CSV table of C-alpha atoms in Angstrom, one decimal:
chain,number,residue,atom,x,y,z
A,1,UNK,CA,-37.6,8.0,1.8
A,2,UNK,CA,-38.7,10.8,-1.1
A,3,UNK,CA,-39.0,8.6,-3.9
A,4,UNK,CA,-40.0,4.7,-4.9
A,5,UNK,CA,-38.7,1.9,-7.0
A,6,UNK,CA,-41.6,0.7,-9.2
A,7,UNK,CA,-41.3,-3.3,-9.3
A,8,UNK,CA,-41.8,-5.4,-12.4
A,9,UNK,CA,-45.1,-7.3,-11.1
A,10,UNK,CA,-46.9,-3.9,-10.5
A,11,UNK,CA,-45.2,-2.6,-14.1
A,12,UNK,CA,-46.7,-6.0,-15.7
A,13,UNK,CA,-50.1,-5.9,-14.5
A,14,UNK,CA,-50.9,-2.5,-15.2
A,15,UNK,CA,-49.6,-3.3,-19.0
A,16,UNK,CA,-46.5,-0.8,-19.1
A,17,UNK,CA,-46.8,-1.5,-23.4
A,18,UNK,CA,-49.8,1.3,-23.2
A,19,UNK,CA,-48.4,4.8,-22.5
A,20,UNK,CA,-51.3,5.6,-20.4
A,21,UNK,CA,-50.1,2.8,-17.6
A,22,UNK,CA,-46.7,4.0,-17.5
A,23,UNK,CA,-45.7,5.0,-13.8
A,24,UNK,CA,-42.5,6.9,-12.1
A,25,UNK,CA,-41.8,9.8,-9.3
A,26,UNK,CA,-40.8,11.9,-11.8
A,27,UNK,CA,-42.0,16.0,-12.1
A,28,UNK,CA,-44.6,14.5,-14.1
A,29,UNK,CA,-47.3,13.1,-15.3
A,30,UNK,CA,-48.5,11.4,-18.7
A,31,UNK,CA,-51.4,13.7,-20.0
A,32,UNK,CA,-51.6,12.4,-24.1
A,33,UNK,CA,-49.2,10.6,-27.0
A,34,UNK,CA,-50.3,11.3,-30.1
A,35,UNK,CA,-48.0,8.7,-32.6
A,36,UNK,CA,-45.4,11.1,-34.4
A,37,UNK,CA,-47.3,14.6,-33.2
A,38,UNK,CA,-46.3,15.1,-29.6
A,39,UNK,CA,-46.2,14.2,-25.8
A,40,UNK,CA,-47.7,16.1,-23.4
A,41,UNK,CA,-47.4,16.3,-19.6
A,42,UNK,CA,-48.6,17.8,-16.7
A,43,UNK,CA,-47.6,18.7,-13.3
A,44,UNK,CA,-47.1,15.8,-10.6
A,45,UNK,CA,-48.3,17.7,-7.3
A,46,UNK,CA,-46.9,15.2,-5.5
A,47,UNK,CA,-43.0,15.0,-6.8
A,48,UNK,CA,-40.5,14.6,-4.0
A,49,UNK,CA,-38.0,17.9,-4.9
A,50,UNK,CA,-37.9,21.1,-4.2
A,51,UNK,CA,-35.4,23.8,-4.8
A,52,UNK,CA,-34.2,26.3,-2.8
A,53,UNK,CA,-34.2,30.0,-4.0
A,54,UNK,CA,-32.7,33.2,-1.9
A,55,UNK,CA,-33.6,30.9,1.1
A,56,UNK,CA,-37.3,30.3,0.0
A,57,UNK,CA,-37.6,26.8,-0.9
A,58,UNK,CA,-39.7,25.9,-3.4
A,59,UNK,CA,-42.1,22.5,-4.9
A,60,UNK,CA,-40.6,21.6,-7.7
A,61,UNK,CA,-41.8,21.5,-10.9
A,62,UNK,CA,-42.7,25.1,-11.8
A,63,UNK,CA,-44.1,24.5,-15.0
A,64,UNK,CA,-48.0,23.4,-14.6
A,65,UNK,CA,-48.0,21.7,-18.2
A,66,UNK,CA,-45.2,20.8,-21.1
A,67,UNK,CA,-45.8,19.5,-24.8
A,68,UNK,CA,-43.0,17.6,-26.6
A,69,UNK,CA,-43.2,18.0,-30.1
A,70,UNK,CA,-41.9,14.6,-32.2
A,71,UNK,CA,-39.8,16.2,-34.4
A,72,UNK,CA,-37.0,13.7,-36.2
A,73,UNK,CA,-35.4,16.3,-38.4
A,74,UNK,CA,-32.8,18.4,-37.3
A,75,UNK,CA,-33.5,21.5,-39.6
A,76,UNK,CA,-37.0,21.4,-38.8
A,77,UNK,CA,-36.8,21.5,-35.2
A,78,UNK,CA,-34.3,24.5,-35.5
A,79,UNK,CA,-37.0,26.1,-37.6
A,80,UNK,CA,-39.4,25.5,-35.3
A,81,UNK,CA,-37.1,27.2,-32.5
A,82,UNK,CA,-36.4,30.1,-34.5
A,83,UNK,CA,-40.5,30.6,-35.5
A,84,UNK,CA,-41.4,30.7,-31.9
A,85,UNK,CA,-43.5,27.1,-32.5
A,86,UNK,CA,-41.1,25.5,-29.6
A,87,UNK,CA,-40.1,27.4,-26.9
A,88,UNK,CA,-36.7,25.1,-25.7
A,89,UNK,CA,-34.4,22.6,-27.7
A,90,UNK,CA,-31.2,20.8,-26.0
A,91,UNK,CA,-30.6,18.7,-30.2
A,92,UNK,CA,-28.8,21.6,-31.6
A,93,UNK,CA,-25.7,21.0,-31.8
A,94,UNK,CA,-22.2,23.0,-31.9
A,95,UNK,CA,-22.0,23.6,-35.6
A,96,UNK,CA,-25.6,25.3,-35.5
A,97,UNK,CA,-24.5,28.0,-32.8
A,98,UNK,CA,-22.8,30.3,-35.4
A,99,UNK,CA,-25.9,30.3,-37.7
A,100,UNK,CA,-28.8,30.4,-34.7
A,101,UNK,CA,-26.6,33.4,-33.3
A,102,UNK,CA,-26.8,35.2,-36.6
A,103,UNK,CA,-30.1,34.7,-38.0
A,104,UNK,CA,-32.3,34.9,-34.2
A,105,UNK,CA,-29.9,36.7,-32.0
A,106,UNK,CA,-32.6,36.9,-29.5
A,107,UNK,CA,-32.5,33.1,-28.8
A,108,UNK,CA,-31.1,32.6,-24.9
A,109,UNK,CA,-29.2,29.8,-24.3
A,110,UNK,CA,-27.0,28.5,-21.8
A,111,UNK,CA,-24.6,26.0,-21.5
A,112,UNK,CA,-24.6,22.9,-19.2
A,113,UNK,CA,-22.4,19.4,-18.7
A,114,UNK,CA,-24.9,16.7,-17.7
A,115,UNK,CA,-24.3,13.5,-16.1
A,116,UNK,CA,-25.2,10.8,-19.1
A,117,UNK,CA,-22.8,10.1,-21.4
A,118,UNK,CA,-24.7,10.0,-25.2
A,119,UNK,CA,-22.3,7.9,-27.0
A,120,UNK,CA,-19.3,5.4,-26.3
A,121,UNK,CA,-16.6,3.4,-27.9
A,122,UNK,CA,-15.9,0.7,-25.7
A,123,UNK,CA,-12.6,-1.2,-25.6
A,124,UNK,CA,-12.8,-5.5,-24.8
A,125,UNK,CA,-10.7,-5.1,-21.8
A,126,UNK,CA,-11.2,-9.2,-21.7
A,127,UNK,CA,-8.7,-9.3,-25.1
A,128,UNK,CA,-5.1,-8.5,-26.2
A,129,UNK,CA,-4.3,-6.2,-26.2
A,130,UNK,CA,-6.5,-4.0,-24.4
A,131,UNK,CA,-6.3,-6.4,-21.3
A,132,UNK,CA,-3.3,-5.5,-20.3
A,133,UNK,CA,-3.5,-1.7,-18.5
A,134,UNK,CA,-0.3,-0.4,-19.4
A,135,UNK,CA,-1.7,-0.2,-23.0
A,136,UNK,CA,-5.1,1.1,-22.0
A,137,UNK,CA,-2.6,3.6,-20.0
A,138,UNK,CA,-0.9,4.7,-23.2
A,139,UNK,CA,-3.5,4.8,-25.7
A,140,UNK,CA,-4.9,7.4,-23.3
A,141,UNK,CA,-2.2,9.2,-23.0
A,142,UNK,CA,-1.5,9.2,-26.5
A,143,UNK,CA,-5.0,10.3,-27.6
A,144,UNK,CA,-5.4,13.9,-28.3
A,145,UNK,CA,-8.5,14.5,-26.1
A,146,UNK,CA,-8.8,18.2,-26.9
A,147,UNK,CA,-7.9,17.8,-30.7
A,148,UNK,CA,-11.2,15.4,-30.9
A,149,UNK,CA,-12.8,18.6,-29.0
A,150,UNK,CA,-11.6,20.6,-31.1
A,151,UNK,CA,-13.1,19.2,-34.1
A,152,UNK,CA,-16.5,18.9,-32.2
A,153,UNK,CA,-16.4,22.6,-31.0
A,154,UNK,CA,-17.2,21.3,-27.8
A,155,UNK,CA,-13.6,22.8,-26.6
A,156,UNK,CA,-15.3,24.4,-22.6
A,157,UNK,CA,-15.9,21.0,-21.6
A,158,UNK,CA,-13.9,19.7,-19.0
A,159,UNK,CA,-11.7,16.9,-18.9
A,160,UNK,CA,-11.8,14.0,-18.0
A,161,UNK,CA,-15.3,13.5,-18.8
A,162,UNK,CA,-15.8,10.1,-17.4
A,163,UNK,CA,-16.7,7.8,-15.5
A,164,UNK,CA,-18.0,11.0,-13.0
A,165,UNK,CA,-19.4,13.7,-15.2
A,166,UNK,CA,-18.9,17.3,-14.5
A,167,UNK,CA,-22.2,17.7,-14.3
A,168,UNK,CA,-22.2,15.2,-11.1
A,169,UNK,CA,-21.6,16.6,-7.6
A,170,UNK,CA,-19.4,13.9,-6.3
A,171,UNK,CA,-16.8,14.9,-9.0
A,172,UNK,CA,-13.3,15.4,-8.5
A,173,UNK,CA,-11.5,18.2,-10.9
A,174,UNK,CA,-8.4,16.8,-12.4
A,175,UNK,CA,-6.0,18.8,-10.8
A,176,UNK,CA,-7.4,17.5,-7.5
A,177,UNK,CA,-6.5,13.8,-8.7
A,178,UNK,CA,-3.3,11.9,-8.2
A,179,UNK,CA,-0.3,12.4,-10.5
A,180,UNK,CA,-0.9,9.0,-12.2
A,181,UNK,CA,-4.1,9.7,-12.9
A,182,UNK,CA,-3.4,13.2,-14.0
A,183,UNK,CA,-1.0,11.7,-16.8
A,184,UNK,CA,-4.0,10.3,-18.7
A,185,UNK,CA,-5.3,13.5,-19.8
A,186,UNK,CA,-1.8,15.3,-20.6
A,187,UNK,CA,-1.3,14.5,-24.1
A,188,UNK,CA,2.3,12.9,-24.7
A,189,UNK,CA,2.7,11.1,-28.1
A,190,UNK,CA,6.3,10.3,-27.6
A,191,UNK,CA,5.7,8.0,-24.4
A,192,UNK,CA,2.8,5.7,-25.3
A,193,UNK,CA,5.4,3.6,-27.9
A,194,UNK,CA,8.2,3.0,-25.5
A,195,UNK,CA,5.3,1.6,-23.0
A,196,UNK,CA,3.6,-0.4,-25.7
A,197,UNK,CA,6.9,-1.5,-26.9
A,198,UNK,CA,7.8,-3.4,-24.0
A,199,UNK,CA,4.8,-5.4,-24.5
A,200,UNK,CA,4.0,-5.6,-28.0
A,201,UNK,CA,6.0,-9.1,-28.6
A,202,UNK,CA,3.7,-10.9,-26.9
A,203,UNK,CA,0.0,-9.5,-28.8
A,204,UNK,CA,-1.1,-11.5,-32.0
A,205,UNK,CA,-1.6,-8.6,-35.1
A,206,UNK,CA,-4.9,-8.1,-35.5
A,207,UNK,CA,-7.9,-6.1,-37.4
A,208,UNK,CA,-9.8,-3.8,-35.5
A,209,UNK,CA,-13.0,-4.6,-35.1
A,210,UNK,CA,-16.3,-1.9,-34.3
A,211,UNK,CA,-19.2,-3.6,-32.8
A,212,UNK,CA,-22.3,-0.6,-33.0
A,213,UNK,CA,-25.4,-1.3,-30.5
A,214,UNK,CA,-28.3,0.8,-30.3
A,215,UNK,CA,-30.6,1.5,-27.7
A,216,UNK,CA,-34.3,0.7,-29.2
């Protein structure tokens, strides 16, 4: 096996609340933390990739040493990018393309789907009326996916975007999925009513409710 599972007793004992004990098989290794400066990091010589390039492979990571700079604002860090003082950002977001194209047209950048979702809103599937999956069903298909796109200028991703991101391997596009699963994703804002109609009797009125958790 290329890689380890790092059990709690070994985590407790080294004192995993001091940065210096953390521990992983990741591409690398804690170097200094400096509270609301940076991170830095160097090379783990013994990480278990590699990558394969015009048939060479090669040990992964390439990069002998990074620094992470804290930065909380947004403007700052784009600032920062623009001045040369960080070399790579993956914060700015779609409404800051326009500007970053215009004022430091030599900026590369390239455009990736990842496999992590960054935000949700999650539906009680244990309560009317979301319990019963014929409304689940229509609320999807009566959500304008690509209007909510749209207004995020994040119209190249592709859809669906979860539960297996497109940025996953063991993904299936949606035109490879069956037809009732294709449906979902084909806006129709005439047919979710007539299915939630059938059903709507029975489901107490109620006020919507939005729970927010955050991740410490």
């Amino acid at each position: 096996e290329d890689r380890a599972v790092v059990s709690p007793p070994e985590v407790e004992i080294a004192g995993a609340d001091r940065w210096a004990n953390q521990v992983g098989t990741g591409p690398w290794i804690f170097e200094e933390y400096v509270i609301g400066s940076h991170m830095s990091f160097t090379r783990n010589p013994n990480y278990w990739d590699t990558t394969t390039i015009d048939g060479v492979e090669y040990q992964l990571p390439f990069i002998d040493r990074v620094v992470v700079a804290i930065i909380l604002d947004m403007s700052t860090e784009l600032a920062a990018l623009q001045t040369g003082k960080i070399d790579y950002t993956i914060r700015s977001l779609p409404a800051h393309w326009d500007m970053m194209d215009r004022t430091t047209p030599e900026l590369e950048y390239s455009t990736y789907f990842g496999t992590v979702n960054s935000g949700n809103i999650w539906l009680r599937c244990d309560e009317p009326p979301f319990d019963d999956i014929n409304v689940r069903r229509a609320m999807t298909i009566g959500t304008d996916v690509r209007k909510f796109m749209r207004l995020a200028l994040a119209s190249e991703t592709p859809i669906p975007w979860w539960p297996v991101h497109p940025g996953n391997p063991a993904r299936i596009p949606l035109k490879e999925l069956p037809a009732d699963i294709q449906i979902l994703y084909d806006y129709n804002p005439d047919t979710p009513p007539t299915i939630i109609d059938t059903i709507v009797a029975r489901v107490e009125p109620a006020k919507p409710t939005i729970t927010e958790t955050r991740a410490p």
